mmCIF file of C-alpha atoms in Angstrom:
data_model
loop_
_atom_site.group_PDB
_atom_site.id
_atom_site.type_symbol
_atom_site.label_atom_id
_atom_site.label_comp_id
_atom_site.label_asym_id
_atom_site.label_seq_id
_atom_site.Cartn_x
_atom_site.Cartn_y
_atom_site.Cartn_z
ATOM 1 C CA MET A 1 -63.251 124.439 -44.220
ATOM 2 C CA ASP A 2 -66.151 124.188 -41.822
ATOM 3 C CA LYS A 3 -66.828 121.580 -39.223
ATOM 4 C CA GLY A 4 -70.366 121.122 -38.035
ATOM 5 C CA GLY A 5 -71.380 120.193 -34.545
ATOM 6 C CA PRO A 6 -74.291 118.076 -33.325
ATOM 7 C CA ASN A 7 -77.476 118.492 -35.291
ATOM 8 C CA THR A 8 -80.434 120.144 -33.607
ATOM 9 C CA THR A 9 -83.149 119.553 -36.203
ATOM 10 C CA THR A 10 -86.581 119.963 -34.658
ATOM 11 C CA GLY A 11 -89.055 117.107 -34.488
ATOM 12 C CA ARG A 12 -86.601 114.572 -33.080
ATOM 13 C CA GLN A 13 -86.787 113.250 -29.580
ATOM 14 C CA ALA A 14 -83.817 112.645 -27.356
ATOM 15 C CA GLY A 15 -84.391 108.906 -27.146
ATOM 16 C CA ASP A 16 -84.464 108.351 -30.897
ATOM 17 C CA ASP A 17 -80.668 107.935 -31.115
ATOM 18 C CA PRO A 18 -80.334 108.776 -34.820
ATOM 19 C CA ILE A 19 -77.563 107.345 -36.980
ATOM 20 C CA ARG A 20 -74.610 109.742 -36.790
ATOM 21 C CA VAL A 21 -72.957 110.765 -40.072
ATOM 22 C CA MET A 22 -69.730 112.583 -40.858
ATOM 23 C CA LEU A 23 -69.515 114.236 -44.311
ATOM 24 C CA VAL A 24 -66.047 114.646 -45.864
ATOM 25 C CA ASP A 25 -65.896 116.596 -49.132
ATOM 26 C CA ASP A 26 -63.807 119.537 -50.258
ATOM 27 C CA SER A 27 -66.885 121.247 -51.715
ATOM 28 C CA ALA A 28 -68.881 123.165 -49.124
ATOM 29 C CA VAL A 29 -71.738 123.303 -51.632
ATOM 30 C CA VAL A 30 -71.845 119.503 -51.945
ATOM 31 C CA ARG A 31 -71.689 119.087 -48.172
ATOM 32 C CA GLY A 32 -74.533 121.562 -47.775
ATOM 33 C CA LEU A 33 -76.710 119.773 -50.337
ATOM 34 C CA ILE A 34 -76.100 116.365 -48.763
ATOM 35 C CA THR A 35 -76.705 117.782 -45.281
ATOM 36 C CA ARG A 36 -80.125 119.034 -46.367
ATOM 37 C CA MET A 37 -80.949 115.615 -47.819
ATOM 38 C CA ILE A 38 -80.015 113.927 -44.553
ATOM 39 C CA GLU A 39 -81.723 116.464 -42.293
ATOM 40 C CA ALA A 40 -85.026 115.653 -43.987
ATOM 41 C CA GLU A 41 -84.764 112.179 -42.381
ATOM 42 C CA THR A 42 -85.753 111.897 -38.718
ATOM 43 C CA ASP A 43 -83.461 108.940 -38.006
ATOM 44 C CA ILE A 44 -80.171 110.354 -39.348
ATOM 45 C CA ASP A 45 -78.030 113.254 -38.109
ATOM 46 C CA VAL A 46 -75.011 115.001 -39.609
ATOM 47 C CA VAL A 47 -72.673 115.339 -36.636
ATOM 48 C CA ALA A 48 -69.626 116.667 -38.533
ATOM 49 C CA SER A 49 -68.939 118.227 -41.931
ATOM 50 C CA VAL A 50 -65.299 118.690 -42.961
ATOM 51 C CA GLY A 51 -63.381 119.588 -46.097
ATOM 52 C CA ASN A 52 -60.534 117.049 -46.253
ATOM 53 C CA GLY A 53 -59.347 113.707 -44.944
ATOM 54 C CA GLN A 54 -57.007 115.172 -42.335
ATOM 55 C CA LEU A 55 -59.860 117.024 -40.647
ATOM 56 C CA ALA A 56 -61.930 113.838 -40.756
ATOM 57 C CA VAL A 57 -59.179 111.835 -39.046
ATOM 58 C CA SER A 58 -58.658 114.456 -36.328
ATOM 59 C CA GLY A 59 -62.404 114.844 -35.757
ATOM 60 C CA LEU A 60 -63.689 111.254 -35.875
ATOM 61 C CA ALA A 61 -63.105 110.483 -32.204
ATOM 62 C CA ARG A 62 -65.016 113.595 -31.143
ATOM 63 C CA ALA A 63 -67.831 113.084 -33.649
ATOM 64 C CA ASP A 64 -68.306 109.398 -32.729
ATOM 65 C CA ALA A 65 -69.866 108.844 -36.162
ATOM 66 C CA ASP A 66 -71.527 105.629 -37.251
ATOM 67 C CA VAL A 67 -71.082 106.326 -40.975
ATOM 68 C CA VAL A 68 -68.526 108.454 -42.835
ATOM 69 C CA VAL A 69 -69.342 109.623 -46.370
ATOM 70 C CA LEU A 70 -65.841 110.118 -47.788
ATOM 71 C CA ASP A 71 -64.956 111.926 -51.003
ATOM 72 C CA ILE A 72 -61.986 110.606 -52.989
ATOM 73 C CA GLU A 73 -60.322 113.691 -54.471
ATOM 74 C CA MET A 74 -59.551 116.329 -51.809
ATOM 75 C CA PRO A 75 -56.655 118.649 -50.917
ATOM 76 C CA VAL A 76 -54.386 118.105 -47.892
ATOM 77 C CA MET A 77 -55.415 114.431 -47.541
ATOM 78 C CA ASP A 78 -57.450 112.467 -50.076
ATOM 79 C CA GLY A 79 -60.036 109.821 -49.271
ATOM 80 C CA LEU A 80 -57.885 106.780 -50.015
ATOM 81 C CA THR A 81 -55.156 108.044 -47.674
ATOM 82 C CA ALA A 82 -57.653 108.907 -44.945
ATOM 83 C CA LEU A 83 -59.525 105.589 -45.090
ATOM 84 C CA PRO A 84 -57.060 103.356 -43.165
ATOM 85 C CA LYS A 85 -56.497 106.120 -40.600
ATOM 86 C CA LEU A 86 -60.243 106.367 -39.955
ATOM 87 C CA LEU A 87 -60.531 102.592 -39.596
ATOM 88 C CA GLU A 88 -57.566 102.545 -37.220
ATOM 89 C CA ILE A 89 -59.359 105.034 -34.963
ATOM 90 C CA ASP A 90 -62.670 103.150 -35.130
ATOM 91 C CA PRO A 91 -62.588 99.702 -36.797
ATOM 92 C CA ASP A 92 -66.401 99.494 -36.700
ATOM 93 C CA VAL A 93 -67.124 102.784 -38.461
ATOM 94 C CA LYS A 94 -68.782 102.286 -41.862
ATOM 95 C CA VAL A 95 -67.182 104.283 -44.666
ATOM 96 C CA ILE A 96 -69.051 105.062 -47.883
ATOM 97 C CA MET A 97 -66.759 106.288 -50.640
ATOM 98 C CA ALA A 98 -68.298 109.020 -52.785
ATOM 99 C CA SER A 99 -66.946 109.609 -56.269
ATOM 100 C CA THR A 100 -67.930 110.743 -59.722
ATOM 101 C CA LEU A 101 -68.201 108.071 -62.407
ATOM 102 C CA THR A 102 -64.765 108.242 -63.985
ATOM 103 C CA LEU A 103 -62.496 105.321 -64.769
ATOM 104 C CA ARG A 104 -59.850 106.601 -62.353
ATOM 105 C CA ASN A 105 -62.339 107.061 -59.531
ATOM 106 C CA ALA A 106 -63.800 103.616 -60.189
ATOM 107 C CA GLU A 107 -60.351 102.074 -59.831
ATOM 108 C CA VAL A 108 -59.694 104.048 -56.635
ATOM 109 C CA SER A 109 -63.102 103.050 -55.241
ATOM 110 C CA ILE A 110 -62.406 99.347 -55.844
ATOM 111 C CA ARG A 111 -59.071 99.747 -54.053
ATOM 112 C CA ALA A 112 -60.880 101.493 -51.195
ATOM 113 C CA LEU A 113 -63.390 98.634 -50.905
ATOM 114 C CA GLN A 114 -60.509 96.174 -50.720
ATOM 115 C CA ALA A 115 -58.931 98.369 -48.025
ATOM 116 C CA GLY A 116 -62.003 98.273 -45.797
ATOM 117 C CA ALA A 117 -64.574 100.755 -47.103
ATOM 118 C CA ALA A 118 -68.063 99.318 -46.680
ATOM 119 C CA ASP A 119 -69.603 100.712 -49.864
ATOM 120 C CA TYR A 120 -69.516 103.526 -52.382
ATOM 121 C CA VAL A 121 -72.022 105.908 -53.915
ATOM 122 C CA PRO A 122 -71.573 107.501 -57.348
ATOM 123 C CA LYS A 123 -71.944 111.277 -57.202
ATOM 124 C CA PRO A 124 -73.669 113.129 -60.051
ATOM 125 C CA THR A 125 -71.140 115.100 -62.077
ATOM 126 C CA ALA A 126 -72.883 118.472 -61.783
ATOM 127 C CA THR A 127 -74.157 120.294 -58.690
ATOM 128 C CA ARG A 128 -77.548 120.786 -60.340
ATOM 129 C CA ASP A 129 -77.816 116.996 -60.816
ATOM 130 C CA LEU A 130 -76.823 116.447 -57.197
ATOM 131 C CA SER A 131 -79.425 118.866 -55.869
ATOM 132 C CA GLY A 132 -82.190 117.324 -57.968
ATOM 133 C CA GLY A 133 -80.960 113.749 -57.995
ATOM 134 C CA ASN A 134 -83.678 111.620 -56.405
ATOM 135 C CA ASP A 135 -81.789 108.429 -57.308
ATOM 136 C CA PHE A 136 -78.641 109.681 -55.583
ATOM 137 C CA ARG A 137 -80.613 110.774 -52.516
ATOM 138 C CA ARG A 138 -82.474 107.446 -52.260
ATOM 139 C CA GLU A 139 -79.294 105.400 -52.667
ATOM 140 C CA LEU A 140 -77.289 107.440 -50.178
ATOM 141 C CA ILE A 141 -79.994 107.445 -47.482
ATOM 142 C CA GLU A 142 -80.635 103.716 -47.949
ATOM 143 C CA LYS A 143 -76.941 102.917 -47.578
ATOM 144 C CA ILE A 144 -76.521 105.154 -44.535
ATOM 145 C CA ARG A 145 -79.483 103.471 -42.829
ATOM 146 C CA SER A 146 -78.351 99.962 -43.686
ATOM 147 C CA LEU A 147 -74.697 100.458 -42.775
ATOM 148 C CA GLY A 148 -75.536 102.500 -39.697
ATOM 149 C CA GLY A 149 -77.681 99.644 -38.455
ATOM 150 C CA ALA A 150 -74.886 97.168 -39.158
ATOM 151 C CA ARG A 151 -72.443 99.375 -37.246
ATOM 152 C CA ARG A 152 -74.795 99.420 -34.235
ATOM 153 C CA LYS A 153 -74.916 95.612 -34.269
ATOM 154 C CA ALA A 154 -71.133 95.390 -34.508
ATOM 155 C CA ARG A 155 -70.792 97.577 -31.423
ATOM 156 C CA ALA A 156 -73.480 95.791 -29.427
ATOM 157 C CA GLY A 157 -72.030 94.650 -26.133
ATOM 158 C CA ARG A 158 -68.931 96.833 -26.423
ATOM 159 C CA PRO A 159 -68.284 99.904 -24.264
ATOM 160 C CA SER A 160 -69.601 102.978 -26.045
ATOM 161 C CA ARG A 161 -68.786 106.640 -25.671
ATOM 162 C CA ARG A 162 -72.507 107.340 -25.555
ATOM 163 C CA ALA A 163 -75.508 105.615 -24.043
ATOM 164 C CA THR A 164 -79.061 106.262 -25.170
ATOM 165 C CA PRO A 165 -82.499 104.872 -24.341
ATOM 166 C CA ARG A 166 -82.619 103.078 -27.698
ATOM 167 C CA THR A 167 -79.738 100.803 -26.681
ATOM 168 C CA LEU A 168 -81.891 99.571 -23.786
ATOM 169 C CA LEU A 169 -84.872 98.509 -25.913
ATOM 170 C CA PRO A 170 -85.446 94.733 -26.088
ATOM 171 C CA LYS A 171 -84.371 93.087 -29.331
ATOM 172 C CA LEU A 172 -86.785 91.076 -31.420
ATOM 173 C CA PRO A 173 -85.834 87.389 -31.628
ATOM 174 C CA PRO A 174 -84.142 86.484 -34.925
ATOM 175 C CA LYS A 175 -86.174 84.669 -37.543
ATOM 176 C CA PRO A 176 -85.417 80.939 -37.470
ATOM 177 C CA ILE A 177 -83.356 79.420 -40.279
ATOM 178 C CA VAL A 178 -84.763 76.189 -41.684
ATOM 179 C CA LEU A 179 -82.501 74.458 -44.205
ATOM 180 C CA ARG A 180 -83.585 72.288 -47.117
ATOM 181 C CA ALA A 181 -81.593 69.421 -48.591
ATOM 182 C CA ALA A 182 -79.072 70.321 -51.288
ATOM 183 C CA SER A 183 -79.709 69.026 -54.791
ATOM 184 C CA THR A 184 -78.217 65.632 -55.619
ATOM 185 C CA MET A 185 -77.940 66.586 -59.300
ATOM 186 C CA SER A 186 -74.614 67.574 -60.802
ATOM 187 C CA VAL A 187 -73.913 71.302 -60.860
ATOM 188 C CA ASP A 188 -73.680 72.757 -64.370
ATOM 189 C CA VAL A 189 -73.606 76.449 -63.484
ATOM 190 C CA LEU A 190 -72.649 78.696 -60.561
ATOM 191 C CA ALA A 191 -74.524 81.955 -59.923
ATOM 192 C CA ILE A 192 -73.493 84.608 -57.402
ATOM 193 C CA GLY A 193 -75.432 87.681 -56.268
ATOM 194 C CA SER A 194 -74.004 90.470 -54.108
ATOM 195 C CA SER A 195 -74.278 94.151 -53.245
ATOM 196 C CA THR A 196 -72.935 96.107 -50.233
ATOM 197 C CA GLY A 197 -69.600 94.556 -49.286
ATOM 198 C CA GLY A 198 -69.811 92.378 -52.374
ATOM 199 C CA PRO A 199 -66.550 93.234 -54.160
ATOM 200 C CA GLN A 200 -64.484 92.178 -51.131
ATOM 201 C CA ALA A 201 -66.579 89.037 -50.644
ATOM 202 C CA LEU A 202 -66.445 88.132 -54.334
ATOM 203 C CA LEU A 203 -62.680 88.379 -54.472
ATOM 204 C CA SER A 204 -62.335 86.264 -51.331
ATOM 205 C CA LEU A 205 -64.771 83.618 -52.577
ATOM 206 C CA LEU A 206 -63.347 83.374 -56.090
ATOM 207 C CA ARG A 207 -59.763 83.197 -54.819
ATOM 208 C CA GLY A 208 -60.882 80.306 -52.619
ATOM 209 C CA ILE A 209 -62.482 78.487 -55.549
ATOM 210 C CA GLY A 210 -59.397 78.975 -57.716
ATOM 211 C CA PRO A 211 -58.868 79.238 -61.476
ATOM 212 C CA ASN A 212 -59.858 75.666 -62.355
ATOM 213 C CA LEU A 213 -63.613 76.185 -62.154
ATOM 214 C CA ARG A 214 -65.185 73.741 -64.597
ATOM 215 C CA VAL A 215 -68.600 75.357 -65.029
ATOM 216 C CA PRO A 216 -69.675 78.791 -66.264
ATOM 217 C CA THR A 217 -70.101 81.332 -63.470
ATOM 218 C CA PHE A 218 -72.529 84.255 -63.612
ATOM 219 C CA ILE A 219 -72.204 87.173 -61.187
ATOM 220 C CA THR A 220 -74.518 90.100 -60.581
ATOM 221 C CA GLN A 221 -73.014 92.755 -58.319
ATOM 222 C CA HIS A 222 -74.904 96.020 -57.839
ATOM 223 C CA MET A 223 -72.612 98.563 -59.531
ATOM 224 C CA PRO A 224 -72.731 101.233 -62.226
ATOM 225 C CA ALA A 225 -71.186 100.583 -65.638
ATOM 226 C CA THR A 226 -67.738 102.100 -65.145
ATOM 227 C CA PHE A 227 -67.306 100.205 -61.887
ATOM 228 C CA THR A 228 -68.264 96.759 -63.221
ATOM 229 C CA ALA A 229 -65.595 96.935 -65.932
ATOM 230 C CA VAL A 230 -62.951 97.693 -63.305
ATOM 231 C CA LEU A 231 -64.281 94.985 -60.964
ATOM 232 C CA ALA A 232 -64.159 92.344 -63.730
ATOM 233 C CA ASP A 233 -60.527 93.272 -64.387
ATOM 234 C CA HIS A 234 -59.691 93.044 -60.664
ATOM 235 C CA ILE A 235 -61.320 89.608 -60.429
ATOM 236 C CA ALA A 236 -59.355 88.329 -63.428
ATOM 237 C CA ARG A 237 -56.038 89.687 -62.137
ATOM 238 C CA THR A 238 -56.397 88.599 -58.502
ATOM 239 C CA THR A 239 -58.033 85.177 -58.919
ATOM 240 C CA GLY A 240 -56.677 83.838 -62.218
ATOM 241 C CA LEU A 241 -60.234 83.265 -63.457
ATOM 242 C CA ALA A 242 -61.196 84.203 -67.008
ATOM 243 C CA CYS A 243 -63.564 86.993 -65.941
ATOM 244 C CA ALA A 244 -65.030 89.789 -68.049
ATOM 245 C CA GLU A 245 -68.175 91.846 -68.375
ATOM 246 C CA ALA A 246 -70.804 89.794 -70.186
ATOM 247 C CA LYS A 247 -71.505 90.609 -73.837
ATOM 248 C CA ASP A 248 -74.898 90.295 -75.473
ATOM 249 C CA GLY A 249 -75.159 87.178 -77.636
ATOM 250 C CA GLU A 250 -72.020 85.388 -76.445
ATOM 251 C CA ILE A 251 -72.178 81.649 -75.811
ATOM 252 C CA ALA A 252 -71.547 80.682 -72.185
ATOM 253 C CA MET A 253 -68.432 78.545 -71.828
ATOM 254 C CA ALA A 254 -67.310 76.296 -68.985
ATOM 255 C CA GLY A 255 -64.530 77.819 -66.918
ATOM 256 C CA ARG A 256 -65.452 81.420 -67.768
ATOM 257 C CA THR A 257 -66.859 84.003 -65.367
ATOM 258 C CA TYR A 258 -69.431 86.525 -66.598
ATOM 259 C CA LEU A 259 -70.089 89.748 -64.675
ATOM 260 C CA ALA A 260 -73.313 91.633 -65.363
ATOM 261 C CA PRO A 261 -72.353 95.046 -66.776
ATOM 262 C CA GLY A 262 -73.701 98.115 -65.027
ATOM 263 C CA ASN A 263 -77.076 99.332 -66.276
ATOM 264 C CA PHE A 264 -78.013 95.952 -67.803
ATOM 265 C CA HIS A 265 -79.714 92.885 -66.394
ATOM 266 C CA MET A 266 -77.820 89.741 -67.389
ATOM 267 C CA VAL A 267 -80.138 86.886 -68.406
ATOM 268 C CA ILE A 268 -79.453 83.522 -69.983
ATOM 269 C CA GLU A 269 -81.305 81.764 -72.813
ATOM 270 C CA ARG A 270 -80.956 78.199 -74.078
ATOM 271 C CA LYS A 271 -80.554 78.009 -77.861
ATOM 272 C CA GLY A 272 -80.351 74.376 -78.917
ATOM 273 C CA VAL A 273 -77.254 72.902 -77.315
ATOM 274 C CA ASN A 274 -75.865 76.329 -76.398
ATOM 275 C CA VAL A 275 -76.573 78.723 -73.567
ATOM 276 C CA VAL A 276 -76.510 82.341 -74.742
ATOM 277 C CA VAL A 277 -76.021 85.474 -72.640
ATOM 278 C CA ARG A 278 -78.465 88.324 -73.160
ATOM 279 C CA LEU A 279 -78.225 91.869 -71.799
ATOM 280 C CA ASP A 280 -81.561 93.413 -70.922
ATOM 281 C CA SER A 281 -82.153 97.138 -70.409
ATOM 282 C CA GLY A 282 -85.652 96.605 -69.016
ATOM 283 C CA PRO A 283 -86.916 98.326 -65.867
ATOM 284 C CA PRO A 284 -84.851 98.028 -62.667
ATOM 285 C CA GLU A 285 -85.871 95.365 -60.165
ATOM 286 C CA ASN A 286 -85.407 96.032 -56.459
ATOM 287 C CA TYR A 287 -84.279 99.511 -57.577
ATOM 288 C CA CYS A 288 -81.332 97.829 -59.312
ATOM 289 C CA ARG A 289 -80.079 97.253 -62.824
ATOM 290 C CA PRO A 290 -78.352 94.845 -62.942
ATOM 291 C CA SER A 291 -80.513 92.850 -60.553
ATOM 292 C CA VAL A 292 -79.893 89.354 -59.213
ATOM 293 C CA ASP A 293 -83.498 88.181 -59.567
ATOM 294 C CA PRO A 294 -83.765 88.182 -63.390
ATOM 295 C CA MET A 295 -80.413 86.407 -63.654
ATOM 296 C CA LEU A 296 -81.529 83.633 -61.307
ATOM 297 C CA ARG A 297 -84.947 83.230 -62.926
ATOM 298 C CA SER A 298 -83.354 82.799 -66.337
ATOM 299 C CA LEU A 299 -80.781 80.310 -65.014
ATOM 300 C CA ALA A 300 -83.539 78.222 -63.419
ATOM 301 C CA ARG A 301 -85.301 78.089 -66.797
ATOM 302 C CA ALA A 302 -82.113 77.235 -68.698
ATOM 303 C CA TYR A 303 -80.498 74.759 -66.279
ATOM 304 C CA GLY A 304 -83.319 73.495 -64.067
ATOM 305 C CA GLY A 305 -82.017 71.779 -60.955
ATOM 306 C CA ARG A 306 -78.357 71.994 -61.987
ATOM 307 C CA VAL A 307 -77.946 75.558 -60.652
ATOM 308 C CA LEU A 308 -75.868 76.357 -57.563
ATOM 309 C CA THR A 309 -76.541 79.866 -56.250
ATOM 310 C CA ALA A 310 -74.603 81.803 -53.602
ATOM 311 C CA ILE A 311 -76.107 85.006 -52.190
ATOM 312 C CA LEU A 312 -73.452 87.168 -50.576
ATOM 313 C CA THR A 313 -73.486 90.300 -48.443
ATOM 314 C CA GLY A 314 -75.774 93.125 -49.521
ATOM 315 C CA MET A 315 -78.677 95.278 -48.414
ATOM 316 C CA GLY A 316 -82.240 94.738 -49.537
ATOM 317 C CA SER A 317 -83.700 91.421 -50.676
ATOM 318 C CA ASP A 318 -82.570 91.132 -54.297
ATOM 319 C CA GLY A 319 -82.058 87.446 -55.029
ATOM 320 C CA LEU A 320 -84.976 86.221 -52.931
ATOM 321 C CA VAL A 321 -87.502 85.886 -55.771
ATOM 322 C CA GLY A 322 -84.873 84.441 -58.102
ATOM 323 C CA GLY A 323 -83.623 82.133 -55.364
ATOM 324 C CA ARG A 324 -87.137 80.787 -54.964
ATOM 325 C CA ALA A 325 -87.191 80.009 -58.695
ATOM 326 C CA VAL A 326 -83.876 78.150 -58.398
ATOM 327 C CA ALA A 327 -85.121 76.158 -55.406
ATOM 328 C CA ALA A 328 -88.455 75.375 -57.132
ATOM 329 C CA ALA A 329 -86.532 74.020 -60.140
ATOM 330 C CA GLY A 330 -84.578 71.691 -57.837
ATOM 331 C CA GLY A 331 -81.361 73.728 -57.626
ATOM 332 C CA THR A 332 -79.325 74.644 -54.555
ATOM 333 C CA VAL A 333 -79.220 78.037 -52.815
ATOM 334 C CA ILE A 334 -76.678 78.962 -50.148
ATOM 335 C CA ALA A 335 -76.134 82.237 -48.268
ATOM 336 C CA GLN A 336 -73.351 84.062 -46.475
ATOM 337 C CA ASP A 337 -73.923 84.192 -42.727
ATOM 338 C CA GLU A 338 -74.669 87.357 -40.770
ATOM 339 C CA ALA A 339 -71.398 87.454 -38.834
ATOM 340 C CA THR A 340 -69.255 87.758 -41.977
ATOM 341 C CA SER A 341 -71.625 89.966 -44.005
ATOM 342 C CA VAL A 342 -71.176 93.726 -44.151
ATOM 343 C CA VAL A 343 -74.975 93.896 -44.377
ATOM 344 C CA TRP A 344 -77.166 90.822 -43.886
ATOM 345 C CA GLY A 345 -80.003 91.967 -46.127
ATOM 346 C CA MET A 346 -79.829 89.886 -49.293
ATOM 347 C CA PRO A 347 -78.348 86.749 -47.688
ATOM 348 C CA GLY A 348 -80.619 87.144 -44.675
ATOM 349 C CA ALA A 349 -83.698 87.277 -46.897
ATOM 350 C CA VAL A 350 -82.934 83.945 -48.552
ATOM 351 C CA ALA A 351 -81.583 82.364 -45.345
ATOM 352 C CA THR A 352 -84.827 82.955 -43.448
ATOM 353 C CA ASP A 353 -87.127 82.041 -46.350
ATOM 354 C CA GLY A 354 -86.558 78.288 -46.128
ATOM 355 C CA ILE A 355 -84.926 77.963 -49.574
ATOM 356 C CA CYS A 356 -81.296 77.667 -48.441
ATOM 357 C CA SER A 357 -79.339 74.442 -48.125
ATOM 358 C CA ALA A 358 -76.526 76.104 -46.168
ATOM 359 C CA VAL A 359 -75.808 79.409 -44.411
ATOM 360 C CA LEU A 360 -72.057 79.711 -44.092
ATOM 361 C CA PRO A 361 -69.240 82.066 -43.084
ATOM 362 C CA LEU A 362 -67.594 83.532 -46.167
ATOM 363 C CA SER A 363 -64.468 81.396 -45.683
ATOM 364 C CA GLN A 364 -66.543 78.194 -45.868
ATOM 365 C CA ILE A 365 -68.481 79.013 -49.038
ATOM 366 C CA ALA A 366 -65.634 78.222 -51.464
ATOM 367 C CA PRO A 367 -65.069 74.696 -50.068
ATOM 368 C CA PHE A 368 -68.836 74.058 -50.219
ATOM 369 C CA VAL A 369 -69.021 75.267 -53.836
ATOM 370 C CA THR A 370 -65.943 73.277 -54.868
ATOM 371 C CA LYS A 371 -67.351 70.118 -53.296
ATOM 372 C CA MET A 372 -70.771 70.570 -54.928
ATOM 373 C CA ILE A 373 -69.298 71.190 -58.386
ATOM 374 C CA GLY A 374 -66.756 68.393 -58.175
ATOM 375 C CA ARG A 375 -69.028 65.835 -56.527
ATOM 376 C CA ALA A 376 -70.585 64.365 -59.662
ATOM 377 C CA ARG A 377 -67.769 65.099 -62.120
#
């Protein structure tokens, strides 16, 4: 199994301080394909390429990687075994689990996210799909950039094994957060949007709310189909909530939690006295299907100002357009704060747009939600 050294791709300047990536996969072919994808980007370097978890653990300190792309099924030491050892060596390193879309791998990936992995990326099942997979390439590069940036922020101010000119550049001042008043109307529905770091945050939030939630809850988490089924089962088992993947045409019921299934937008329609769930296979929004925005737009139409929306950790800005619709209808939008988010993309977008009524640490969101829902009931 090979181990690569520092990248020397031409066209990069010494002061650019690219994001440093370690690849861990038992297939040298897969590592080679991913390396070529990454080397096409001027701001990312592959600093190590190894064939099993044991080599990753022994090499992490030397590689000083920002992001580790970690396969699940490998000889000698698999990804789930290696994960806690990598985090013990460097608690700030961002680990992206890479797995094919099987039920077993989905279950293992959810366990890995609960154990501290930052995100996952589904690998195409065939090498030819991997080499020509523009969707896989885009998703992987986007997650490496986002998580690598988050890792740099986490290490800001701490002693580092390397110093580069980029660390000396002045930081732009953060955008100000201006809060709006929360709705005084009773809350009839809870909506949650999340992406990178979302499964961990969802489980924490829903455990804090508890099983006696008296309104329907709709969740859109960016995940493929096999993963959302496993996540819904984990939510039900660990929180006591009645949670399942949403089904097209079912009537929304108080106390039930509906998770958007992978590859479908979840939207809500009012039919007389009932609210009906619809699954939409229309074009992706924000490169995602399911996407948070269509869910929130439909909830604003169906419930008006009686919507409470929480935007949790995730990269990108999905939820911003839908959050604006909720706010315009008189509903309440809250966001997870930057300090407790794996990536402050989605919550940061709504927090700095002036539509939020609160920006809170993850541990404080459940009490806020419980108080809002119970206030007028």
